[in-house]
Coordinates of N, CA and C in Angstrom, one line a residue:
M1073 N 12.7 -63.6 -4.9 CA 12.7 -62.2 -5.2 C 11.4 -61.5 -5.3
K1074 N 10.5 -62.1 -6.0 CA 9.2 -61.7 -6.0 C 8.4 -61.7 -4.7
K1075 N 8.8 -62.7 -3.8 CA 8.0 -62.8 -2.6 C 8.6 -61.7 -1.7
T1076 N 9.8 -61.4 -1.8 CA 10.5 -60.3 -1.0 C 10.0 -58.8 -1.4
L1077 N 9.8 -58.6 -2.6 CA 9.3 -57.4 -3.2 C 7.8 -57.2 -2.6
I1078 N 7.0 -58.3 -2.7 CA 5.7 -58.3 -2.4 C 5.6 -57.9 -0.8
A1079 N 6.4 -58.6 0.0 CA 6.5 -58.4 1.3 C 7.0 -57.1 1.7
G1080 N 7.8 -56.6 1.0 CA 8.3 -55.2 1.1 C 7.2 -54.2 0.9
L1081 N 6.5 -54.4 -0.2 CA 5.5 -53.4 -0.6 C 4.3 -53.4 0.3
A1082 N 4.1 -54.6 1.1 CA 3.1 -54.8 2.0 C 3.4 -54.0 3.2
G1083 N 4.6 -54.2 3.7 CA 5.1 -53.4 4.7 C 5.1 -51.9 4.6
L1084 N 5.5 -51.4 3.4 CA 5.4 -50.0 2.9 C 3.9 -49.5 3.0
S1085 N 3.1 -50.2 2.6 CA 1.7 -49.9 2.5 C 1.1 -49.8 4.0
L1086 N 1.6 -50.6 4.9 CA 1.2 -50.4 6.2 C 1.8 -49.3 6.8
A1087 N 3.0 -48.9 6.6 CA 3.5 -47.8 7.0 C 3.0 -46.4 6.6
F1088 N 2.6 -46.4 5.3 CA 2.0 -45.3 4.7 C 0.4 -45.2 5.2
A1089 N 0.0 -46.3 5.6 CA -1.5 -46.2 6.1 C -1.4 -45.7 7.5
A1090 N -0.4 -45.8 8.2 CA -0.1 -45.4 9.7 C 0.1 -43.7 9.8
I1091 N 0.6 -43.3 8.7 CA 0.8 -41.9 8.5 C -0.1 -41.0 9.1
P1092 N -1.4 -41.0 8.7 CA -2.4 -40.2 9.2 C -2.6 -40.2 10.8
A1093 N -2.4 -41.4 11.2 CA -2.6 -41.5 12.8 C -1.5 -40.9 13.4
L1094 N -0.3 -40.9 12.8 CA 0.9 -40.3 13.5 C 0.7 -38.7 13.5
A1095 N 0.2 -38.3 12.2 CA 0.2 -36.9 12.1 C -0.8 -36.3 13.2
D1096 N -1.7 -36.8 13.6 CA -2.7 -36.1 14.5 C -2.5 -36.6 15.9
G1097 N -1.4 -37.5 16.1 CA -1.2 -37.8 17.5 C -1.8 -39.0 18.1
K1098 N -2.8 -39.7 17.2 CA -3.4 -40.7 17.7 C -2.6 -42.0 17.9
K1099 N -3.0 -42.7 18.9 CA -2.2 -43.9 19.1 C -2.8 -45.2 18.2
S1100 N -1.9 -45.9 17.7 CA -2.4 -47.1 16.8 C -1.7 -48.4 17.0
V1101 N -2.4 -49.4 16.9 CA -1.9 -50.7 17.1 C -1.0 -51.0 16.0
D1102 N -1.2 -50.1 14.8 CA -0.2 -50.4 13.6 C 0.8 -49.6 13.7
A1103 N 1.0 -48.4 14.3 CA 2.1 -47.4 14.2 C 2.7 -47.1 15.6
T1104 N 2.0 -47.3 16.7 CA 2.6 -46.8 18.0 C 3.3 -48.0 18.6
P1105 N 4.7 -47.7 18.9 CA 5.2 -48.9 19.8 C 4.7 -49.2 21.0
I1106 N 4.8 -50.3 21.4 CA 4.2 -50.8 22.7 C 4.7 -50.1 23.8
G1107 N 5.9 -49.8 23.8 CA 6.6 -49.0 24.9 C 6.0 -47.6 25.1
E1108 N 5.7 -46.9 24.1 CA 5.1 -45.6 24.0 C 3.5 -45.8 24.4
L1109 N 2.9 -46.8 24.2 CA 1.5 -47.1 24.7 C 1.6 -47.3 26.2
A1110 N 2.5 -48.0 26.7 CA 2.7 -48.3 28.0 C 3.0 -47.1 28.7
A1111 N 3.8 -46.1 28.1 CA 4.1 -44.9 28.8 C 3.1 -43.7 28.9
D1112 N 2.0 -43.9 28.3 CA 0.8 -43.0 28.2 C -0.3 -43.7 29.2
P1113 N -0.6 -43.1 30.4 CA -1.5 -43.7 31.3 C -2.9 -44.0 30.6
A1114 N -3.6 -43.3 29.7 CA -4.8 -43.8 29.1 C -4.6 -45.1 28.2
A1115 N -3.5 -45.0 27.5 CA -3.3 -46.1 26.6 C -2.8 -47.4 27.3
K1116 N -2.1 -47.2 28.5 CA -1.8 -48.3 29.3 C -2.8 -48.8 30.0
A1117 N -3.9 -48.1 30.3 CA -5.1 -48.7 30.9 C -5.8 -49.6 29.8
V1118 N -5.8 -49.3 28.5 CA -6.3 -50.2 27.6 C -5.6 -51.4 27.4
L1119 N -4.2 -51.3 27.5 CA -3.4 -52.5 27.4 C -3.7 -53.5 28.6
D1120 N -3.6 -52.7 29.8 CA -3.9 -53.6 31.0 C -5.3 -54.4 30.9
K1121 N -6.2 -53.7 30.3 CA -7.6 -54.3 30.2 C -7.5 -55.6 29.1
E1122 N -7.0 -55.1 28.1 CA -7.0 -56.2 26.9 C -6.0 -57.2 26.9
L1123 N -4.7 -56.8 27.4 CA -3.6 -57.6 27.6 C -3.0 -57.6 28.9
P1124 N -3.7 -58.2 29.9 CA -3.3 -58.0 31.3 C -1.8 -58.7 31.4
G1125 N -1.0 -57.8 32.1 CA 0.3 -58.3 32.3 C 1.4 -58.2 31.2
V1126 N 0.9 -57.5 30.0 CA 1.9 -57.4 29.0 C 3.2 -56.8 29.3
T1127 N 3.1 -55.6 30.2 CA 4.3 -54.9 30.4 C 5.1 -55.6 31.5
Q1128 N 4.6 -56.8 32.2 CA 5.5 -57.5 33.0 C 6.0 -58.8 32.3
H1129 N 5.7 -59.0 31.1 CA 6.1 -60.1 30.4 C 7.5 -60.2 30.3
P1130 N 8.2 -61.4 30.5 CA 9.7 -61.6 30.7 C 10.4 -61.1 29.4
A1131 N 9.7 -61.0 28.2 CA 10.4 -60.5 26.9 C 10.1 -59.1 26.5
Y1132 N 9.3 -58.3 27.5 CA 8.9 -57.1 27.3 C 9.9 -56.0 26.9
E1133 N 11.1 -56.2 27.1 CA 12.3 -55.4 26.7 C 12.6 -55.6 25.3
Q1134 N 12.4 -56.9 24.9 CA 12.7 -57.2 23.6 C 11.6 -56.8 22.6
F1135 N 10.3 -56.7 23.0 CA 9.3 -56.3 22.0 C 8.7 -55.0 22.3
K1136 N 9.1 -54.3 23.3 CA 8.5 -53.0 23.5 C 8.6 -52.0 22.5
G1137 N 9.7 -52.1 21.6 CA 9.9 -51.2 20.5 C 9.0 -51.5 19.3
M1138 N 8.3 -52.6 19.3 CA 7.4 -53.2 18.2 C 6.1 -52.7 18.4
T1139 N 5.3 -52.6 17.3 CA 3.8 -52.3 17.3 C 3.2 -53.6 17.8
L1140 N 1.8 -53.4 18.1 CA 1.1 -54.5 18.5 C 0.9 -55.4 17.2
R1141 N 0.8 -54.7 16.1 CA 0.7 -55.4 14.6 C 1.9 -56.1 14.4
Q1142 N 3.0 -55.6 14.6 CA 4.3 -56.5 14.3 C 4.5 -57.6 15.3
L1143 N 4.1 -57.4 16.5 CA 4.1 -58.6 17.5 C 3.0 -59.7 17.2
Q1144 N 2.0 -59.3 16.5 CA 0.9 -60.4 16.2 C 1.4 -61.6 15.8
P1145 N 2.3 -61.9 14.8 CA 2.7 -63.2 14.3 C 3.5 -64.0 15.3
M1146 N 4.0 -63.4 16.2 CA 4.9 -63.9 17.1 C 4.1 -64.2 18.4
A1147 N 2.8 -63.8 18.8 CA 2.2 -64.0 20.0 C 1.4 -65.1 20.2
G1148 N 1.7 -66.2 19.4 CA 1.0 -67.5 19.7 C -0.5 -67.4 19.7
G1149 N -1.0 -66.6 18.8 CA -2.6 -66.5 18.7 C -3.2 -65.6 19.8
M1150 N -2.5 -64.9 20.6 CA -3.1 -64.2 21.7 C -3.5 -62.7 21.0
L1151 N -2.9 -62.3 19.9 CA -3.3 -61.0 19.4 C -4.1 -61.3 18.1
T1152 N -5.3 -61.8 18.3 CA -6.2 -62.0 17.1 C -6.5 -60.6 16.6
E1153 N -7.1 -60.6 15.4 CA -7.7 -59.5 14.8 C -8.8 -58.7 15.6
E1154 N -9.6 -59.6 16.2 CA -10.6 -59.1 17.1 C -9.9 -58.4 18.3
K1155 N -8.9 -59.0 19.0 CA -8.2 -58.4 20.0 C -7.6 -56.9 19.6
L1156 N -6.8 -56.9 18.4 CA -6.4 -55.7 18.0 C -7.5 -54.7 17.7
T1157 N -8.4 -55.0 17.3 CA -9.7 -54.3 17.0 C -10.3 -53.7 18.3
A1158 N -10.2 -54.4 19.3 CA -10.7 -54.0 20.6 C -9.7 -53.1 21.2
I1159 N -8.5 -53.3 21.1 CA -7.5 -52.4 21.6 C -7.5 -51.1 20.9
Q1160 N -7.6 -51.2 19.6 CA -7.8 -49.9 18.8 C -8.9 -49.1 19.3
A1161 N -10.1 -49.7 19.3 CA -11.3 -48.9 19.9 C -11.1 -48.3 21.2
G1162 N -10.2 -49.1 22.0 CA -10.1 -48.5 23.3 C -9.1 -47.2 23.2
L1163 N -8.1 -47.3 22.5 CA -7.2 -46.4 22.1 C -7.9 -45.0 21.7
D1164 N -8.8 -45.3 20.7 CA -9.6 -44.2 20.0 C -10.4 -43.6 21.1
S1165 N -10.9 -44.2 22.0 CA -11.9 -43.6 23.0 C -11.1 -43.2 24.2
A1166 N -9.8 -43.5 24.4 CA -9.0 -43.0 25.6 C -8.5 -41.6 25.2
A1167 N -8.5 -40.8 26.4 CA -8.0 -39.5 26.4 C -6.6 -39.4 26.2
P1168 N -6.2 -38.9 25.1 CA -4.6 -38.8 24.9 C -4.0 -37.9 25.9
A1169 N -2.9 -38.4 26.5 CA -2.2 -37.7 27.6 C -1.7 -36.3 27.0
S1170 N -1.2 -36.3 25.7 CA -0.7 -35.0 25.0 C -1.8 -34.1 24.7
G1171 N -3.1 -34.5 24.7 CA -4.2 -33.8 24.3 C -4.9 -33.2 25.4
A1172 N -4.3 -33.3 26.7 CA -5.1 -32.9 27.9 C -5.1 -31.3 27.7
A1173 N -6.1 -30.9 28.5 CA -6.2 -29.4 28.4 C -5.1 -28.7 29.3
P1174 N -4.5 -27.6 28.8 CA -3.4 -27.0 29.6 C -4.0 -26.5 31.0
A1175 N -3.2 -26.4 31.9 CA -3.4 -25.9 33.2 C -3.6 -24.5 33.1
A1176 N -4.6 -23.9 33.9 CA -5.0 -22.5 33.8 C -3.8 -21.6 34.4
K1177 N -3.6 -20.6 33.7 CA -2.5 -19.7 34.2 C -3.0 -18.9 35.3
P1178 N -2.3 -18.7 36.3 CA -2.7 -17.8 37.4 C -3.0 -16.4 37.0
A1179 N -4.0 -15.7 37.6 CA -4.5 -14.5 37.2 C -3.4 -13.6 37.5
S1180 N -3.0 -12.6 36.7 CA -1.8 -11.6 37.0 C -2.5 -10.5 37.8
K1181 N -1.7 -9.9 38.7 CA -2.2 -8.7 39.4 C -1.8 -7.4 38.8

C-alpha cells in the first residue's frame, strides 16, 4: 500500500511539473505524447535526429500515446537521461508549428 501511494504521488508530481509546459504550448519529453511530437514537423525532426526510425518501429502504434518519459523504462536502455535531455533541448530550440507567424492578409482595395 505504501509503495503504491508513493508511486502514485511520484506520478502526480510529474504530471503537475508538466503543466507549465502544456500551458505555454511547449513540447516536452515529460508531457507530450510521442504521436503528437511526430505530427509536428519541427519536433519530428528532433525525434528523427535523436531516435532514428522511432516512428517506423513495429510497436509505434502501441506507444505513440505515451510520452518519452513513460516509454523510458520499456526502451531497453535506449532512452537514457542524456538522450531525453538532448531531445528536450532540441524541442526547446525547435520552432513550434503552432507558433508560426500567421500568413499576411492580402491588402484590401
